[in-house]
Amino acid sequence: MSNIVVFGSQWGDEGKGKIVDMLAQEVAAIVRFQGGNNAGHTLVVAGEKCVLHLIPSGILHPGKVCLIGNGVVLDPEVFLREVDSLAKKGVDVSPERLMISKKTHIILSYHRALDVAREGKLSGGAKIGTTGRGIGPCYEDKMHRCGIRAADLADPELLRDKIARAIEEKNVLFKNLYGAEEMDPEAVYQELLPIAERIRPYLADVSTAIQKAVDGGGTVLFEGAQGTQLDIDHGTYPFVTSSTTVSGNAASGSGCSPRMLERIIAIVKAYTTRVGGGPFPSELFDATGDYLQEKGGEFGATTGRKRRCGWLDMVVLRESVRLNGPTELAVTKLDVLSGLKELKICVAYEYKGQQVDYPPQEQNGMAFVTPVYETMPGWDEDITNVTSFAALPENARKYLVRMEELSGVPIGLVSVGPDRKQTFTRR
């Protein structure tokens, strides 16, 4: 079976965790390749809800190897909380099946403090909407070549020295720019030591683990976080995350050849949502937007923030297809649209007097577009127990077919509810 990449095609929150959980049954290893605990993947199995922020969603399947790649930034405290929570539920979270790349960068308390201080200094529309989890500052240290890597947790003297050097510069910012309290590097180091001791058994060569799985005839599933429009290069900059979210980063962020990436699945919510600041052309500010928010339970899995809701935006999806090259779409939350008399699809934008099929490439260009809509009839039927494409209401089938036509990509999976069992194949 082909190796699989799962990525978010919109602004994240598309339901990647559920699809990864379902596909994990068929693979040998699951790899998280970017992002940090600013993402939350929600799984519902037999009615029980489980939210994971760092550990790959395949952990709930016994015997599957779960890997955290070098492209991730890992908060060790959050990781251990997830480990302990899963262990209490009887899930095997031993180092034999759960591994962290030695090259993964580590989020520490000064990253979180800097994140909060920066966002607090911004006002109004300038706020990025960061989660305050220290993701951006940790990626900054990585690029500045002063970051703490997971392997450093096994070298106490190197760890102490790197923390001291990193905090020296940050204390200047805390004191002189943000008016915040300076941090004591020795206190940070001492606080980290017992955490490091627990993390060390999980350290591994993830790149080699992936190669071994493939050489042994197994399939690898690469799990992305956030969505394409939050990509640091290709998203709605500066209202983006701090990592590369597109499918091509699955190779770089996990340590394997791009030739391993074969089946690429774009997760698409049947409508569009966004958390945090930034432009959102198809956003709804009326009763329909409230309906989608309430029926879809649109609250951030990480922050609990209310998600902004809008119509399906094919301009955004078309851009995702161009950037990621999906072999198929997986459509989620189709059931949320039940009960709406008519549906709208944004098929293009009006921008500077012209109709465009792709998002403007200028910074904040999407804040100045007008969506061009196509209207389709809705359906009233409850579809949460539907198990095949043929059993869907006619208008639901037409909606999915139109999505295929406008994107140029076939739909492979359709989800009609939160539970693992509420997903069926299109073909």
XYZ file of C-alpha atoms in Angstrom:
427
model
C 0.000 0.000 0.000
C 1.161 3.552 -0.769
C 2.569 5.830 1.925
C 0.040 8.538 2.827
C 0.253 12.267 3.585
C -2.706 13.914 5.324
C -2.811 17.726 5.290
C -5.301 20.500 5.983
C -6.495 22.298 2.858
C -8.057 25.376 4.485
C -7.177 27.225 7.716
C -6.876 24.081 9.822
C -9.554 22.428 11.985
C -10.732 20.362 9.019
C -10.864 17.087 10.943
C -7.448 15.658 10.110
C -7.214 13.740 13.386
C -10.305 11.688 12.631
C -9.087 10.749 9.137
C -5.614 9.886 10.448
C -7.200 7.746 13.163
C -9.223 5.880 10.543
C -6.305 5.362 8.134
C -3.971 4.323 10.957
C -5.568 0.876 10.949
C -3.873 0.181 7.605
C -0.326 1.428 8.288
C 2.775 0.460 10.257
C 3.831 3.926 11.449
C 2.322 7.390 11.876
C 4.562 10.485 11.795
C 3.732 14.024 12.896
C 5.944 16.252 10.730
C 5.367 19.928 11.703
C 3.738 22.297 14.172
C 3.445 21.982 17.908
C 0.798 21.949 20.590
C -0.901 24.917 18.921
C -2.810 22.234 16.997
C -5.392 19.891 18.439
C -6.677 16.738 16.775
C -10.016 15.577 18.151
C -10.930 11.886 17.962
C -14.241 10.292 18.912
C -14.126 6.525 19.359
C -17.225 4.674 20.578
C -18.607 7.992 21.798
C -15.516 8.868 23.851
C -13.711 12.097 22.958
C -9.918 12.318 22.946
C -7.941 15.458 22.037
C -4.262 15.116 21.126
C -1.904 18.056 20.621
C 1.481 16.409 20.006
C 1.200 12.638 19.974
C 0.152 11.310 16.535
C -3.515 10.398 16.238
C -2.674 6.769 15.453
C -1.672 6.138 19.075
C -5.147 4.736 19.825
C -4.483 1.763 17.529
C -2.518 -0.959 19.364
C 0.771 -1.954 17.827
C 1.198 1.110 15.600
C 4.492 2.995 15.854
C 3.982 6.727 16.459
C 6.782 9.153 15.622
C 7.323 12.860 16.271
C 9.482 14.266 13.501
C 12.237 16.856 13.414
C 9.892 19.459 11.914
C 7.813 19.566 15.102
C 8.453 21.890 18.043
C 7.717 19.949 21.204
C 6.654 21.238 24.598
C 7.946 18.453 26.877
C 5.453 19.243 29.636
C 2.503 18.937 27.250
C 3.951 15.740 25.806
C 4.224 14.149 29.241
C 0.706 15.237 30.185
C -0.597 13.502 27.067
C 1.473 10.408 27.837
C 0.084 10.242 31.373
C -3.482 10.854 30.234
C -3.328 8.109 27.613
C -1.637 5.695 30.023
C -4.538 6.156 32.472
C -6.883 5.057 29.683
C -4.851 1.908 29.148
C -3.120 3.074 25.959
C 0.417 1.766 25.396
C 2.667 4.843 25.342
C 5.973 3.040 25.866
C 9.135 4.250 24.079
C 9.023 1.085 21.973
C 6.074 2.522 20.008
C 6.263 6.269 20.727
C 9.420 8.090 19.655
C 10.686 11.669 19.399
C 13.298 12.648 16.828
C 16.546 13.726 18.446
C 16.430 16.701 16.067
C 13.041 17.948 17.284
C 13.266 21.412 18.840
C 12.042 21.908 22.392
C 9.687 24.633 23.641
C 10.671 26.029 27.045
C 9.107 28.522 29.450
C 10.914 31.510 27.949
C 9.406 30.752 24.528
C 5.895 30.832 25.998
C 6.612 34.024 27.941
C 7.974 35.779 24.851
C 4.983 34.664 22.765
C 2.499 36.084 25.276
C 4.473 39.326 25.714
C 4.614 39.991 21.980
C 0.948 39.315 21.310
C 0.008 41.437 24.313
C 1.870 44.419 22.879
C -0.100 44.285 19.618
C -3.493 45.924 19.348
C -6.678 45.513 17.341
C -6.310 44.114 13.831
C -2.550 43.742 14.232
C -2.994 40.790 16.598
C -2.025 37.501 14.961
C -4.242 35.388 17.179
C -1.356 33.251 18.390
C -2.161 30.541 20.919
C 0.608 31.803 23.226
C 2.137 28.317 23.343
C 5.649 29.497 22.385
C 5.562 27.966 18.911
C 6.853 30.986 16.975
C 9.697 31.869 19.362
C 10.853 28.232 19.348
C 10.968 28.149 15.544
C 12.827 31.490 15.677
C 15.522 29.957 17.887
C 15.763 27.059 15.452
C 16.464 29.454 12.561
C 18.728 31.590 14.749
C 20.694 28.396 15.484
C 20.384 28.748 19.240
C 17.521 26.295 19.751
C 17.355 23.431 22.223
C 16.987 20.083 20.438
C 15.563 16.953 21.984
C 18.982 15.249 21.952
C 20.297 18.064 24.184
C 18.109 16.740 27.010
C 20.555 13.855 27.330
C 23.551 16.192 27.742
C 23.085 18.239 30.973
C 26.098 20.518 30.559
C 25.308 21.343 26.940
C 21.692 21.943 27.938
C 22.653 24.371 30.717
C 24.976 26.305 28.413
C 22.429 26.585 25.569
C 19.657 27.755 27.913
C 21.930 30.459 29.362
C 22.867 31.738 25.909
C 19.261 31.738 24.686
C 17.887 33.588 27.718
C 20.609 36.250 27.708
C 19.211 37.852 24.571
C 15.570 37.314 25.543
C 16.048 39.039 28.899
C 16.998 42.199 27.033
C 13.654 42.041 25.237
C 11.696 41.209 28.387
C 13.187 44.127 30.309
C 13.559 46.853 27.701
C 10.828 46.207 25.140
C 8.006 44.398 26.910
C 8.442 45.581 30.488
C 8.268 41.961 31.635
C 10.177 40.154 34.348
C 13.561 38.754 33.368
C 14.088 34.985 33.575
C 16.768 33.127 35.544
C 18.509 30.606 33.240
C 19.579 28.414 36.151
C 15.982 28.202 37.408
C 14.796 27.214 33.921
C 17.518 24.575 33.729
C 16.747 23.085 37.149
C 13.036 22.989 36.365
C 13.764 21.131 33.139
C 16.036 18.412 34.569
C 13.331 16.053 35.935
C 11.306 16.555 32.760
C 14.359 15.755 30.635
C 14.877 12.530 32.562
C 11.385 11.349 31.627
C 11.727 12.435 27.989
C 15.103 10.774 27.317
C 13.778 7.201 26.823
C 11.591 8.467 23.961
C 14.491 9.944 21.964
C 15.183 8.100 18.707
C 16.437 8.355 15.142
C 13.032 8.866 13.546
C 14.438 9.021 10.022
C 15.852 5.512 10.425
C 12.617 4.272 12.016
C 10.689 5.428 8.936
C 13.160 3.732 6.615
C 12.932 0.481 8.579
C 9.141 0.518 8.412
C 9.195 0.953 4.626
C 11.994 -1.582 4.089
C 9.956 -4.061 6.113
C 7.040 -3.719 3.721
C 5.021 -1.379 5.951
C 3.167 1.799 5.063
C 3.878 5.154 6.703
C 1.224 7.801 7.360
C 2.474 11.396 7.578
C 0.231 13.619 9.717
C 0.221 17.378 9.233
C -1.159 20.083 11.522
C -2.990 23.366 10.829
C -3.856 24.099 7.165
C -2.411 25.379 3.909
C -3.656 28.948 4.414
C -1.650 29.057 7.662
C 1.604 28.065 5.928
C 4.444 30.456 6.794
C 5.219 30.995 3.076
C 1.951 30.348 1.255
C -0.707 31.336 3.781
C -2.388 34.652 4.604
C 0.838 36.205 5.902
C 1.370 37.562 8.555
C -1.712 35.840 9.990
C -0.104 32.424 9.727
C 1.583 29.772 11.835
C 5.361 29.424 12.122
C 5.905 26.251 10.118
C 5.495 24.887 6.611
C 2.127 23.133 6.524
C 2.041 21.953 2.898
C 2.415 18.292 1.960
C 5.939 18.685 0.593
C 7.190 19.334 4.123
C 6.239 15.796 5.138
C 9.602 14.659 3.780
C 11.757 17.418 5.273
C 9.874 17.474 8.568
C 10.248 13.749 9.190
C 13.545 12.867 7.524
C 12.690 10.870 4.418
C 12.809 11.128 0.650
C 9.993 12.975 -1.184
C 9.723 9.835 -3.311
C 8.102 8.146 -0.313
C 5.105 10.508 -0.513
C 2.621 8.749 -2.752
C -1.024 9.073 -1.668
C -1.737 12.680 -0.696
C -5.078 13.382 0.969
C -6.449 16.911 1.323
C -8.827 17.199 4.268
C -11.632 19.595 3.338
C -14.374 20.780 5.660
C -17.696 20.987 3.757
C -17.765 24.677 4.681
C -14.899 26.927 5.848
C -13.727 27.994 9.302
C -10.900 30.035 10.726
C -9.580 30.718 14.245
C -7.718 33.922 15.089
C -7.091 37.063 13.072
C -6.627 37.549 9.358
C -8.744 37.814 6.197
C -11.575 35.341 5.568
C -13.445 36.241 2.334
C -16.398 33.844 2.665
C -17.007 34.521 6.377
C -20.653 34.752 7.434
C -21.867 37.269 10.011
C -25.517 36.244 9.934
C -27.800 33.500 11.259
C -26.307 30.972 8.830
C -22.856 31.577 10.275
C -24.255 31.065 13.768
C -26.004 27.887 12.587
C -22.740 26.436 11.249
C -20.863 27.415 14.403
C -23.409 25.901 16.764
C -24.270 22.754 14.825
C -20.646 22.099 13.914
C -19.416 22.650 17.483
C -16.866 25.070 16.095
C -14.587 25.755 19.021
C -10.794 25.430 18.813
C -9.563 22.087 20.150
C -6.478 23.777 21.623
C -7.737 27.164 22.845
C -11.507 26.725 23.017
C -11.890 29.899 20.944
C -15.001 30.241 18.796
C -14.233 29.530 15.148
C -15.300 31.962 12.462
C -17.537 30.213 9.919
C -18.266 30.755 6.235
C -19.218 29.145 2.952
C -16.958 26.672 1.168
C -14.202 28.674 -0.558
C -13.035 26.978 -3.737
C -10.410 29.678 -4.373
C -8.685 28.583 -1.180
C -9.139 24.913 -2.075
C -7.863 25.485 -5.623
C -4.726 27.048 -4.147
C -4.309 24.026 -1.862
C -4.523 21.710 -4.846
C -1.851 23.725 -6.647
C 0.503 23.774 -3.657
C -0.001 20.229 -2.341
C -0.869 18.044 -5.338
C -3.512 15.904 -3.589
C -4.498 12.615 -5.140
C -7.890 12.784 -3.398
C -10.086 14.839 -1.100
C -11.556 13.749 2.227
C -14.654 15.835 2.937
C -15.612 16.255 6.593
C -18.647 17.626 8.459
C -20.999 17.248 5.509
C -23.746 16.520 8.041
C -23.498 20.054 9.447
C -24.991 21.433 6.204
C -28.206 19.427 6.629
C -31.166 21.725 7.250
C -29.972 24.645 5.105
C -32.365 25.493 2.239
C -29.586 26.703 -0.026
C -25.825 26.497 -0.062
C -23.289 28.856 -1.549
C -19.836 28.056 -2.917
C -17.254 30.773 -3.467
C -15.970 29.984 -6.975
C -13.800 33.075 -7.603
C -12.832 36.494 -6.206
C -13.273 39.998 -7.572
C -9.945 41.749 -6.979
C -8.905 45.156 -8.308
C -11.573 45.090 -10.991
C -10.762 41.582 -12.213
C -12.095 38.111 -11.486
C -9.347 35.820 -10.147
C -9.302 32.071 -9.556
C -6.463 32.076 -7.008
C -5.763 34.187 -3.895
C -3.851 37.451 -4.458
C -0.167 37.017 -3.695
C 0.298 40.445 -2.072
C 0.360 40.673 1.726
C -3.184 40.923 3.074
C -4.539 40.874 -0.486
C -7.371 38.583 0.564
C -8.722 41.346 2.813
C -9.663 43.292 -0.324
C -11.424 40.646 -2.388
C -15.144 40.163 -2.974
C -16.291 36.543 -3.199
C -18.149 35.386 -6.309
C -20.773 32.829 -5.297
C -22.561 29.972 -6.961
C -25.795 28.846 -5.284
C -26.961 25.234 -4.919
C -30.039 23.718 -3.250
C -29.594 22.253 0.227
C -31.186 19.235 1.903
C -33.150 18.571 5.086
C -32.406 14.901 5.707
C -30.290 13.708 8.635
C -27.277 11.991 7.032
C -25.341 11.023 10.157
C -26.112 7.307 9.652
C -25.434 7.230 5.900
C -22.762 4.697 4.943
C -22.442 5.182 1.172
C -22.398 7.921 -1.443
C -25.460 6.472 -3.153
C -27.486 6.724 0.071
C -26.923 10.479 0.409
C -29.733 12.876 -0.532
C -29.559 13.919 -4.188
C -28.575 17.501 -3.375
C -25.781 16.324 -1.075
C -24.414 14.178 -3.885
C -24.608 17.120 -6.293
C -22.729 19.306 -3.791
C -19.883 16.787 -3.565
C -19.745 16.295 -7.334
C -19.542 20.054 -7.817
C -16.669 20.158 -5.348
C -14.848 17.570 -7.463
C -15.518 19.531 -10.656
C -14.295 22.834 -9.245
C -11.179 21.376 -7.607
C -10.249 18.864 -10.295
C -9.594 16.263 -7.591
C -11.732 13.192 -6.836
C -13.314 12.714 -3.414
C -12.081 9.555 -1.732
C -13.630 9.825 1.740
C -16.746 11.467 3.173
C -17.395 12.057 6.882
C -20.937 12.554 8.197
C -20.307 12.693 11.941
C -17.584 12.841 14.595
C -17.278 9.135 15.363
C -14.656 6.905 13.761
C -17.431 4.841 12.126
C -19.148 7.823 10.492
C -16.894 7.908 7.434
C -17.306 6.088 4.129
C -15.410 5.843 0.844
C -16.577 7.761 -2.214
C -15.361 5.076 -4.602
